[in-house]
PDB file of C-alpha atoms in Angstrom:
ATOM      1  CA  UNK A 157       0.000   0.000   0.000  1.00 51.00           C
ATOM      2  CA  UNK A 158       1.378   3.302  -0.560  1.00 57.00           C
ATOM      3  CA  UNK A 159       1.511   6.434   1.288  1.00 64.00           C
ATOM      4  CA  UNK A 160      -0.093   9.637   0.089  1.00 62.00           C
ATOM      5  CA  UNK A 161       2.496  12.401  -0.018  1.00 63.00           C
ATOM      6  CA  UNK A 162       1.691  15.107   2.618  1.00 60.00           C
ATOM      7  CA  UNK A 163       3.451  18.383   2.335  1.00 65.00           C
ATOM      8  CA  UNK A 164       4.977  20.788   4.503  1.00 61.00           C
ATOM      9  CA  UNK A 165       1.361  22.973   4.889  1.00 62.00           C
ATOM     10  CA  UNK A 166      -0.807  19.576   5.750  1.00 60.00           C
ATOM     11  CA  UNK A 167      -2.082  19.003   2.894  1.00 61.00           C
ATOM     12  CA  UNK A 168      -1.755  16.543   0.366  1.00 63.00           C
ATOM     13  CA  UNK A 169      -1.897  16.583  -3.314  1.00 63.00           C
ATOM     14  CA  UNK A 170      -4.563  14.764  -4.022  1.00 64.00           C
ATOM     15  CA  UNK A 171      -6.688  16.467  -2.573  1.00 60.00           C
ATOM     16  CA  UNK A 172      -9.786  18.033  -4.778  1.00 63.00           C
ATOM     17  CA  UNK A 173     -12.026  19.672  -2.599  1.00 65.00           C
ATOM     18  CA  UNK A 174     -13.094  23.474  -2.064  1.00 69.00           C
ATOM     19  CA  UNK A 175     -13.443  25.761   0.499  1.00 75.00           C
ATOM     20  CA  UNK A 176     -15.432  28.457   1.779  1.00 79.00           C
ATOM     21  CA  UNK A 177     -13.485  31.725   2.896  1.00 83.00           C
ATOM     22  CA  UNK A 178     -15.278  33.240   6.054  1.00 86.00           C
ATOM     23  CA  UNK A 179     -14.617  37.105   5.439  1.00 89.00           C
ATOM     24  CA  UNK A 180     -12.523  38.947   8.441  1.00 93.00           C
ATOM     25  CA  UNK A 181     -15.373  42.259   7.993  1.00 93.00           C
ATOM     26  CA  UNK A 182     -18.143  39.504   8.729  1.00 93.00           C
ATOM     27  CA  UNK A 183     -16.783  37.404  11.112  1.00 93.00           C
ATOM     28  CA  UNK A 184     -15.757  40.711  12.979  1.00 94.00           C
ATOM     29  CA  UNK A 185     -19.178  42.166  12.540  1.00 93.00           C
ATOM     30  CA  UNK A 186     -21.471  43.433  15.410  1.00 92.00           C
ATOM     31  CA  UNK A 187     -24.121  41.066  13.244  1.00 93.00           C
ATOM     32  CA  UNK A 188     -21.820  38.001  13.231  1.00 94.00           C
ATOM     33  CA  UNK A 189     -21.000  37.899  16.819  1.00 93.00           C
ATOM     34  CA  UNK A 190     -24.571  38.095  17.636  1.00 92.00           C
ATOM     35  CA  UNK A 191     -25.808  34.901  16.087  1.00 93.00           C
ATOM     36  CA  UNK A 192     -26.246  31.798  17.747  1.00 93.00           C
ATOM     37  CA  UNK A 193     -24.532  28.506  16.824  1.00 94.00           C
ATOM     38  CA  UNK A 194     -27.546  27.701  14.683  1.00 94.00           C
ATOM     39  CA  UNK A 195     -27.605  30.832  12.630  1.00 95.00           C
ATOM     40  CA  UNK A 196     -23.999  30.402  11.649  1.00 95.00           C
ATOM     41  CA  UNK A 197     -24.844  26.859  10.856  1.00 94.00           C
ATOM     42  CA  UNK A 198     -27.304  27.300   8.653  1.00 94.00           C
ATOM     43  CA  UNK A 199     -25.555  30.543   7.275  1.00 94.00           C
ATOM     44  CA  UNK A 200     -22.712  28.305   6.570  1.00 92.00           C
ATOM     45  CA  UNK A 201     -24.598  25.769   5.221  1.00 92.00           C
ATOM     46  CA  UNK A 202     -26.409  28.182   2.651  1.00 90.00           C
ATOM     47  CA  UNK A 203     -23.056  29.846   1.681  1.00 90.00           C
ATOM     48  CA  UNK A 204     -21.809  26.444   0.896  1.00 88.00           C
ATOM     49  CA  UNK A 205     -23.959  25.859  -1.577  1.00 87.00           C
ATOM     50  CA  UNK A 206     -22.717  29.452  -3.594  1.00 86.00           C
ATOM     51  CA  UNK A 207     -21.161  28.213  -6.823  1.00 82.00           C
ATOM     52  CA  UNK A 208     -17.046  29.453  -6.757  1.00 73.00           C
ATOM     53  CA  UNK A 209     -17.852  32.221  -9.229  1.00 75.00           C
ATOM     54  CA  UNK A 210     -20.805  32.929  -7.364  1.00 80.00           C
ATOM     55  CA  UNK A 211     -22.781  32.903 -10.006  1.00 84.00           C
ATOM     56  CA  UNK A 212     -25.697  31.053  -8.732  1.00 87.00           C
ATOM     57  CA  UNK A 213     -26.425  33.817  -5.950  1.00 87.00           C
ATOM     58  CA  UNK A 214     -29.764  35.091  -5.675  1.00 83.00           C
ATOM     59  CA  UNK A 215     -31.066  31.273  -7.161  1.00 86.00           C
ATOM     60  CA  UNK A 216     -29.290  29.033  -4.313  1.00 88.00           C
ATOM     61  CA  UNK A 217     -31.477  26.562  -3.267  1.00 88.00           C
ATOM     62  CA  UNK A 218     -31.713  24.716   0.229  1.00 88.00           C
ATOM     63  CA  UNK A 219     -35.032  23.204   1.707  1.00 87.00           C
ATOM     64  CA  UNK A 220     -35.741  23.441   5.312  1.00 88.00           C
ATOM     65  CA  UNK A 221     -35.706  19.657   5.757  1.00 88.00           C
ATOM     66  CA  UNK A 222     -32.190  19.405   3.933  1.00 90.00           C
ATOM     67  CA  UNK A 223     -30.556  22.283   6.066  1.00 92.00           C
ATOM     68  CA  UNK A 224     -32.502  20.233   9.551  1.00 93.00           C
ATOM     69  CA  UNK A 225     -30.177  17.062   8.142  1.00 93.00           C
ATOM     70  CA  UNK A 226     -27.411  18.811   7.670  1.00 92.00           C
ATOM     71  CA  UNK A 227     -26.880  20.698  10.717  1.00 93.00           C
ATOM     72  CA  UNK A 228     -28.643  18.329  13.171  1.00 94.00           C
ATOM     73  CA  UNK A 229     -31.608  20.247  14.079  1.00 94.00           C
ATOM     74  CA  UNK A 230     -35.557  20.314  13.692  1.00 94.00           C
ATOM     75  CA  UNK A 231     -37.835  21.872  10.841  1.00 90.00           C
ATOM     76  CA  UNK A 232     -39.128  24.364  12.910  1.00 92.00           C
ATOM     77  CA  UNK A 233     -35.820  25.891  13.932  1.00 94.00           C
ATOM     78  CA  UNK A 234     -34.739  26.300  10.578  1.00 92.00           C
ATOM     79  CA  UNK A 235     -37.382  28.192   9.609  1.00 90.00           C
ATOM     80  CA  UNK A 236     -37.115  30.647  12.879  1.00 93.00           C
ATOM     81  CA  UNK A 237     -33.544  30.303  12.313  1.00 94.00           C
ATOM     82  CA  UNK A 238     -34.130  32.026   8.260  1.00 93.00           C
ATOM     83  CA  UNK A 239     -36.042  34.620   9.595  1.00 92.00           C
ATOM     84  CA  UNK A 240     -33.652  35.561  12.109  1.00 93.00           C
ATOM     85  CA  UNK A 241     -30.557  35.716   9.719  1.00 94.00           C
ATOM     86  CA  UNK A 242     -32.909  37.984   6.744  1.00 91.00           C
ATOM     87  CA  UNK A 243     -33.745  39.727   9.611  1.00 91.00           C
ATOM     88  CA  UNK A 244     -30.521  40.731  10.861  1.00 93.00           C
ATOM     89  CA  UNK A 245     -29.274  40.885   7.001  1.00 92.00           C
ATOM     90  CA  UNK A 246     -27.042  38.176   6.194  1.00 94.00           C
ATOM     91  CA  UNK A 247     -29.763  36.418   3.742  1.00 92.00           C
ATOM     92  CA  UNK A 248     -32.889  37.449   1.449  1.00 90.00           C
ATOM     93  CA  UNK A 249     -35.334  34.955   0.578  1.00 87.00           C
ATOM     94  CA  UNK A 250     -36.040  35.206  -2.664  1.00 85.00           C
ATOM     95  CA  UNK A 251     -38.725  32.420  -2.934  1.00 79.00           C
ATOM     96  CA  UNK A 252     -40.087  30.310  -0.167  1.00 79.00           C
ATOM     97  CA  UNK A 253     -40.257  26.562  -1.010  1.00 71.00           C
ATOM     98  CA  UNK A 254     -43.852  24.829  -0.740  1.00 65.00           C
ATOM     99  CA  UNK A 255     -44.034  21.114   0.138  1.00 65.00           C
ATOM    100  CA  UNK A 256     -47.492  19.626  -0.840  1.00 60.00           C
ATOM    101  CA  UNK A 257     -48.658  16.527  -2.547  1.00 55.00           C
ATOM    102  CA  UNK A 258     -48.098  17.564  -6.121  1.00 64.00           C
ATOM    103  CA  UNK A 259     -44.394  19.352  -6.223  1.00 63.00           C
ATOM    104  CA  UNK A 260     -41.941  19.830  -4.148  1.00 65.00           C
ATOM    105  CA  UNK A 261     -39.778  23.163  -4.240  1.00 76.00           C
ATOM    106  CA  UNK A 262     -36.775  24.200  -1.922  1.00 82.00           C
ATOM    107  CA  UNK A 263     -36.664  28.070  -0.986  1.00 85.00           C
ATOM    108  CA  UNK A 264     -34.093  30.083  -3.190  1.00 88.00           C
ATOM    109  CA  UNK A 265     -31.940  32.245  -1.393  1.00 90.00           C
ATOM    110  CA  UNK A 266     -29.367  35.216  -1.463  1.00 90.00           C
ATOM    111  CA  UNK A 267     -26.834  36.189   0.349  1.00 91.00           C
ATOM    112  CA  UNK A 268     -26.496  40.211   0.941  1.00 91.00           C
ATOM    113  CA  UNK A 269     -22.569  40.307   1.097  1.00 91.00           C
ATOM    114  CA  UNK A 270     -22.090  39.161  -2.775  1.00 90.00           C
ATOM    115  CA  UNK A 271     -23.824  40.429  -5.857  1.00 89.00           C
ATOM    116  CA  UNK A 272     -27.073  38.855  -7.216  1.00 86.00           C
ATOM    117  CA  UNK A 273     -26.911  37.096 -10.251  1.00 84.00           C
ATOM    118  CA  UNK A 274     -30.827  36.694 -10.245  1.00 81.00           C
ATOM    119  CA  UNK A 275     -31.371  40.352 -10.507  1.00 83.00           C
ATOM    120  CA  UNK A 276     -28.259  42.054 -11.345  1.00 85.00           C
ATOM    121  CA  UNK A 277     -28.649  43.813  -7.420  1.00 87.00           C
ATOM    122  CA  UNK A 278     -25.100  44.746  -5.838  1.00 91.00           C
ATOM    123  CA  UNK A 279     -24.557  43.279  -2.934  1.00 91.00           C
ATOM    124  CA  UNK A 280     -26.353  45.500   0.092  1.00 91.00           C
ATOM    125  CA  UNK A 281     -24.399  44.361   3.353  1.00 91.00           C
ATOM    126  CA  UNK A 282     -27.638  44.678   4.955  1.00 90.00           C
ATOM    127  CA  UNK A 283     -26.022  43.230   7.739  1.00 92.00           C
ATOM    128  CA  UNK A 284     -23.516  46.089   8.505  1.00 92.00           C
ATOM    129  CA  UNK A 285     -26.935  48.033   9.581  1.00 90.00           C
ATOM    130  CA  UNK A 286     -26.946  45.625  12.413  1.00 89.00           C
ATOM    131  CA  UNK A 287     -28.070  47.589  15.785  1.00 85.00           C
ATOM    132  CA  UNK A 288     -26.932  45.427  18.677  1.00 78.00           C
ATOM    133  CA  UNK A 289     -29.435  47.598  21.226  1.00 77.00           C
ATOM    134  CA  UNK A 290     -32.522  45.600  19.387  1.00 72.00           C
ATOM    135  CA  UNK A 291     -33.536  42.798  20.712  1.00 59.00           C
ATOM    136  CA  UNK A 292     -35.039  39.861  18.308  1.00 57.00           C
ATOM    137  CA  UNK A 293     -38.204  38.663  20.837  1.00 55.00           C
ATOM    138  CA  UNK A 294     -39.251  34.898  19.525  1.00 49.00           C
ATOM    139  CA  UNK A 295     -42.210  35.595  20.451  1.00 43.00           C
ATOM    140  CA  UNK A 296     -43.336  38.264  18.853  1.00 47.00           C
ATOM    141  CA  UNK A 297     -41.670  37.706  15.344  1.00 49.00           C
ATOM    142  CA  UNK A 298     -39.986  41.165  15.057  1.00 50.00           C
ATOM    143  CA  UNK A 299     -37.042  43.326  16.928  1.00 47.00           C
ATOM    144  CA  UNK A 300     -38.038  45.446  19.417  1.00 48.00           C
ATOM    145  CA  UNK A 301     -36.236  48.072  21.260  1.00 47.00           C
ATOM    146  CA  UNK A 302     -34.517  47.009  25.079  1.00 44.00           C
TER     147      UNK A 302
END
């Protein structure tokens, strides 16, 4: 059996796969830091599914029930979950997915930070205009102030 050649960095050089590059302005963000491990799950999650030349944004798709597999949580805290991230700015639904009998469609998504192929809209950073003194009540389904 032979070895696979590993380099100096870790890696070796077979390896195929891509990554996703988690921006130092986001990451850094007042936005970012106030998500909860599920938000930046299924942020991730979405943002994994952007083509490399991005050129699906604006049109990625992701069902609730795929993102619940994925990231090891239920149906209903995915969709909470959505609403919180558009809310905050990170993502704009673009269509909501329907589940019945007859067809099956998985929500299309964008994400703010890149520009949208769908529409030709730059991207708005709508999550720079993040205001950490609002509260998001569950409850209620809308920020309110403390």
């Amino acid at each position: 059996m032979s070895k696979k050649k590993i380099y100096k960095n870790g890696r070796n050089k077979d390896f195929k796969g891509t990554f996703t590059m988690l921006r130092h302005d986001i990451t850094k963000s007042e936005a970012w830091l106030a998500l909860r491990a599920t938000e930046k799950a299924i942020l991730i999650q979405i943002w994994l599914r952007l083509n490399i030349d991005e050129s699906n944004n604006g049109k990625i798709l992701a069902s609730h029930r795929e993102l619940a597999k994925e990231c090891h949580i239920s149906r209903p805290t995915v969709s909470k979950t959505i609403e919180r991230l558009e809310q905050i700015g990170f993502i704009e639904v673009i269509s909501k997915g329907t589940f019945n009998c007859k067809q099956r469609l998985a929500s299309e998504f964008r994400l703010t930070f890149f520009k949208c192929h769908a529409t030709g809209k730059l991207p708005t950073n709508d999550w720079r205009l993040y205001d950490p003194k609002k509260v998001f009540d569950d409850d209620l389904n809308q920020y309110q102030d403390e």
